mmCIF file of C-alpha atoms in Angstrom:
data_model
loop_
_atom_site.group_PDB
_atom_site.id
_atom_site.type_symbol
_atom_site.label_atom_id
_atom_site.label_comp_id
_atom_site.label_asym_id
_atom_site.label_seq_id
_atom_site.Cartn_x
_atom_site.Cartn_y
_atom_site.Cartn_z
ATOM 1 C CA VAL A 1 96.668 108.117 93.013
ATOM 2 C CA ALA A 2 96.939 110.766 90.777
ATOM 3 C CA SER A 3 92.933 111.525 91.448
ATOM 4 C CA ALA A 4 93.636 111.640 94.358
ATOM 5 C CA LEU A 5 96.357 114.335 93.908
ATOM 6 C CA GLU A 6 94.229 116.062 91.123
ATOM 7 C CA GLN A 7 91.307 116.571 93.849
ATOM 8 C CA ALA A 8 93.782 117.991 95.982
ATOM 9 C CA VAL A 9 94.699 120.171 94.054
ATOM 10 C CA HIS A 10 91.725 121.123 92.899
ATOM 11 C CA GLN A 11 89.842 121.485 96.664
ATOM 12 C CA VAL A 12 92.908 123.438 98.341
ATOM 13 C CA ASP A 13 91.680 127.047 97.073
ATOM 14 C CA LEU A 14 88.615 125.620 98.468
ATOM 15 C CA ASP A 15 88.969 124.721 101.989
ATOM 16 C CA CYS A 16 92.423 125.721 102.860
ATOM 17 C CA THR A 17 91.378 127.061 106.181
ATOM 18 C CA ASN A 18 89.999 123.321 107.859
ATOM 19 C CA ASN A 19 93.189 120.655 108.824
ATOM 20 C CA ASP A 20 90.051 118.060 108.093
ATOM 21 C CA SER A 21 89.435 119.763 104.525
ATOM 22 C CA ALA A 22 88.616 117.867 101.429
ATOM 23 C CA ALA A 23 91.454 118.851 99.513
ATOM 24 C CA LEU A 24 94.085 117.346 102.993
ATOM 25 C CA THR A 25 91.596 113.631 103.143
ATOM 26 C CA ALA A 26 92.793 113.845 99.081
ATOM 27 C CA TRP A 27 96.096 114.330 99.961
ATOM 28 C CA ASN A 28 96.252 111.576 102.066
ATOM 29 C CA GLN A 29 94.210 109.287 99.727
ATOM 30 C CA ALA A 30 96.859 110.212 97.183
ATOM 31 C CA TYR A 31 99.726 108.643 100.376
ATOM 32 C CA ALA A 32 98.196 105.372 101.347
ATOM 33 C CA LEU A 33 97.560 104.215 97.569
ATOM 34 C CA TYR A 34 100.954 105.167 96.913
ATOM 35 C CA THR A 35 102.537 103.214 100.440
ATOM 36 C CA GLY A 36 100.221 101.071 100.562
ATOM 37 C CA SER A 37 100.809 98.416 103.347
ATOM 38 C CA LEU A 38 104.418 98.900 104.675
ATOM 39 C CA ALA A 39 104.006 96.123 106.849
ATOM 40 C CA GLU A 40 106.454 93.193 105.911
ATOM 41 C CA LEU A 41 108.781 93.120 109.091
ATOM 42 C CA ASP A 42 111.217 91.069 107.242
ATOM 43 C CA GLU A 43 111.926 93.683 104.707
ATOM 44 C CA PRO A 44 111.297 97.358 105.635
ATOM 45 C CA LEU A 45 111.031 98.387 102.401
ATOM 46 C CA GLY A 46 108.617 95.562 100.744
ATOM 47 C CA GLY A 47 105.083 96.917 101.192
ATOM 48 C CA TYR A 48 102.960 96.780 98.419
ATOM 49 C CA PHE A 49 101.203 99.434 95.471
ATOM 50 C CA LEU A 50 103.521 102.179 93.894
ATOM 51 C CA TYR A 51 105.702 102.051 96.300
ATOM 52 C CA ARG A 52 106.944 99.048 96.084
ATOM 53 C CA LEU A 53 106.741 98.824 92.058
ATOM 54 C CA ALA A 54 109.246 101.644 92.064
ATOM 55 C CA GLN A 55 111.610 99.427 94.671
ATOM 56 C CA GLN A 56 111.437 96.356 92.687
ATOM 57 C CA GLN A 57 112.329 98.683 89.654
ATOM 58 C CA ALA A 58 114.812 101.264 90.778
ATOM 59 C CA GLU A 59 116.939 97.165 91.903
ATOM 60 C CA ILE A 60 116.398 95.921 88.811
ATOM 61 C CA PHE A 61 117.338 98.908 86.742
ATOM 62 C CA GLY A 62 120.468 98.926 89.006
ATOM 63 C CA THR A 63 119.829 102.476 90.587
ATOM 64 C CA THR A 64 118.976 101.775 94.024
ATOM 65 C CA PRO A 65 121.304 98.764 95.941
ATOM 66 C CA HIS A 66 118.916 96.012 97.597
ATOM 67 C CA GLY A 67 117.942 97.195 101.305
ATOM 68 C CA GLN A 68 117.866 101.094 100.169
ATOM 69 C CA GLU A 69 115.883 102.831 99.343
ATOM 70 C CA ALA A 70 114.913 103.856 95.860
ATOM 71 C CA PRO A 71 115.848 107.907 94.521
ATOM 72 C CA LEU A 72 112.159 107.892 93.471
ATOM 73 C CA ASN A 73 110.291 106.696 96.426
ATOM 74 C CA ALA A 74 113.167 109.117 98.810
ATOM 75 C CA GLU A 75 111.369 112.042 96.157
ATOM 76 C CA MET A 76 108.097 111.010 96.404
ATOM 77 C CA MET A 77 108.229 110.610 100.351
ATOM 78 C CA ASP A 78 109.504 114.448 100.543
ATOM 79 C CA LYS A 79 106.759 115.541 98.084
ATOM 80 C CA PHE A 80 104.106 114.240 99.893
ATOM 81 C CA VAL A 81 105.118 115.607 103.331
ATOM 82 C CA GLN A 82 106.002 119.037 101.978
ATOM 83 C CA GLY A 83 102.263 118.934 100.083
ATOM 84 C CA LYS A 84 101.022 118.450 103.648
ATOM 85 C CA GLN A 85 102.683 120.515 105.308
ATOM 86 C CA MET A 86 101.297 123.528 102.453
ATOM 87 C CA ILE A 87 97.820 122.284 102.375
ATOM 88 C CA GLN A 88 97.660 121.742 106.589
ATOM 89 C CA ASP A 89 99.664 125.436 106.745
ATOM 90 C CA CYS A 90 97.609 126.981 104.376
ATOM 91 C CA ARG A 91 100.625 128.499 102.769
ATOM 92 C CA THR A 92 100.015 127.407 99.556
ATOM 93 C CA ASN A 93 98.241 128.496 96.091
ATOM 94 C CA THR A 94 97.281 126.382 93.305
ATOM 95 C CA THR A 95 99.891 127.789 91.569
ATOM 96 C CA GLU A 96 102.456 126.082 94.102
ATOM 97 C CA LEU A 97 100.488 123.114 94.677
ATOM 98 C CA ARG A 98 100.060 122.164 90.981
ATOM 99 C CA THR A 99 103.288 122.539 90.300
ATOM 100 C CA LEU A 100 104.312 119.782 93.272
ATOM 101 C CA VAL A 101 101.590 118.041 91.458
ATOM 102 C CA ASP A 102 102.384 117.855 88.233
ATOM 103 C CA ARG A 103 106.844 116.654 89.597
ATOM 104 C CA MET A 104 104.939 114.079 91.270
ATOM 105 C CA LEU A 105 102.674 112.589 88.733
ATOM 106 C CA ALA A 106 105.954 112.281 86.373
ATOM 107 C CA LEU A 107 107.699 110.527 88.667
ATOM 108 C CA LEU A 108 104.522 108.240 89.006
ATOM 109 C CA ARG A 109 105.321 107.723 84.908
ATOM 110 C CA VAL A 110 108.703 105.782 85.493
ATOM 111 C CA PRO A 111 107.848 102.947 87.002
ATOM 112 C CA VAL A 112 105.306 102.206 84.526
ATOM 113 C CA LEU A 113 107.492 103.138 81.289
ATOM 114 C CA GLN A 114 110.754 100.671 83.287
ATOM 115 C CA GLY A 115 108.261 97.629 83.666
ATOM 116 C CA ALA A 116 106.926 97.781 80.088
ATOM 117 C CA LEU A 117 111.057 98.135 78.829
ATOM 118 C CA ARG A 118 111.806 95.076 81.056
ATOM 119 C CA GLN A 119 108.881 93.321 79.763
ATOM 120 C CA MET A 120 109.890 94.046 76.081
ATOM 121 C CA TYR A 121 113.258 92.615 76.471
ATOM 122 C CA ALA A 122 112.200 89.918 78.638
ATOM 123 C CA PHE A 123 109.668 88.628 75.891
ATOM 124 C CA ASP A 124 113.160 89.614 72.698
ATOM 125 C CA GLU A 125 115.871 89.045 74.813
ATOM 126 C CA GLU A 126 115.281 86.333 77.429
ATOM 127 C CA GLY A 127 112.601 84.418 75.213
ATOM 128 C CA GLU A 128 110.079 84.275 77.837
ATOM 129 C CA ARG A 129 106.677 83.150 76.932
ATOM 130 C CA ARG A 130 104.751 82.748 80.697
ATOM 131 C CA PRO A 131 100.660 83.696 81.318
ATOM 132 C CA VAL A 132 102.292 85.687 84.294
ATOM 133 C CA SER A 133 104.098 87.667 82.562
ATOM 134 C CA GLN A 134 102.073 88.494 80.029
ATOM 135 C CA GLY A 135 99.841 89.782 82.359
ATOM 136 C CA GLU A 136 101.934 92.142 83.702
ATOM 137 C CA ALA A 137 103.465 93.026 79.586
ATOM 138 C CA ALA A 138 99.915 93.967 79.317
ATOM 139 C CA VAL A 139 99.308 96.121 82.361
ATOM 140 C CA PHE A 140 102.344 97.974 81.668
ATOM 141 C CA GLY A 141 101.813 97.878 77.758
ATOM 142 C CA VAL A 142 98.406 99.714 78.384
ATOM 143 C CA THR A 143 99.496 102.565 80.668
ATOM 144 C CA ALA A 144 103.081 102.661 79.379
ATOM 145 C CA ALA A 145 100.702 103.128 75.601
ATOM 146 C CA GLY A 146 98.801 106.087 77.268
ATOM 147 C CA ILE A 147 101.853 107.969 78.433
ATOM 148 C CA VAL A 148 103.836 107.476 75.566
ATOM 149 C CA ALA A 149 100.727 108.847 73.153
ATOM 150 C CA LEU A 150 101.275 112.263 74.615
ATOM 151 C CA CYS A 151 104.444 112.419 72.644
ATOM 152 C CA SER A 152 103.363 110.401 69.643
ATOM 153 C CA GLU A 153 99.969 108.318 69.120
ATOM 154 C CA GLY A 154 101.746 105.749 66.521
ATOM 155 C CA PHE A 155 104.657 104.815 69.180
ATOM 156 C CA ALA A 156 101.726 104.857 71.808
ATOM 157 C CA GLN A 157 100.565 101.830 69.016
ATOM 158 C CA VAL A 158 103.270 99.900 68.784
ATOM 159 C CA VAL A 159 103.936 99.976 72.707
ATOM 160 C CA TRP A 160 100.823 98.860 73.146
ATOM 161 C CA ASP A 161 100.765 96.405 69.660
ATOM 162 C CA ASP A 162 104.197 94.175 71.148
ATOM 163 C CA LEU A 163 103.193 94.602 74.982
ATOM 164 C CA ARG A 164 99.063 93.392 74.751
ATOM 165 C CA TYR A 165 98.436 90.074 76.169
ATOM 166 C CA GLY A 166 98.953 87.175 74.079
ATOM 167 C CA LYS A 167 100.943 89.239 71.258
ATOM 168 C CA GLN A 168 104.446 88.084 72.905
ATOM 169 C CA ALA A 169 105.670 85.967 70.242
ATOM 170 C CA GLN A 170 108.241 88.901 69.478
ATOM 171 C CA GLY A 171 108.267 92.503 70.238
ATOM 172 C CA SER A 172 109.803 95.844 68.819
ATOM 173 C CA TYR A 173 112.436 96.416 71.766
#
C-alpha cells in the first residue's frame, strides 16, 4: 500500500492530465491492496488485508463496537476518495498529495503497533504460547520495530527481541 501511494505521488506531476495515468493506476492499486476482498456477505465489514486488520484491532482495543466501521478505516476511505478525485481533476500538486499520503502512511502504522502491543500483552499477561501466535507476533514485531526505529533504534531492538519467533517465553509488555 505504501509503495503504491508513493508511486502515485511520484507520478502525479508527470501525467496528471491523463485519467488513465500511472498516478491513478498506482492510487487504485493502493486502494485494492488496502481493502482486499470485501465479499464476505455475512459480515459487510469483513474482507481481508489491511482494512480488516484495522477493523479487528479497533474492535479488540475497544475503539469501535462490532459491526461499525473503525474510525481509522473511515478516514482512510475518505482519503482514498479525496486523493483519487485530486488526481482525476488534475487539481493537485505533489505537495498537496504528499500531505494526504503522509497522513495515510501514519494511519497505516496504527494497526501494526496495536497488533504488536496486543501480542506482547498476550504473551506476558495471558501466557499465550501457541505457534500461530508466535508467528503473528513475529510479523507484527518486525514491522513495528521498523516503525519504532524511526524514533529509537534501541527501543526498536527491544521490540524485535521480544517479538521474534520462538522468543515469546517472556517479553517486556
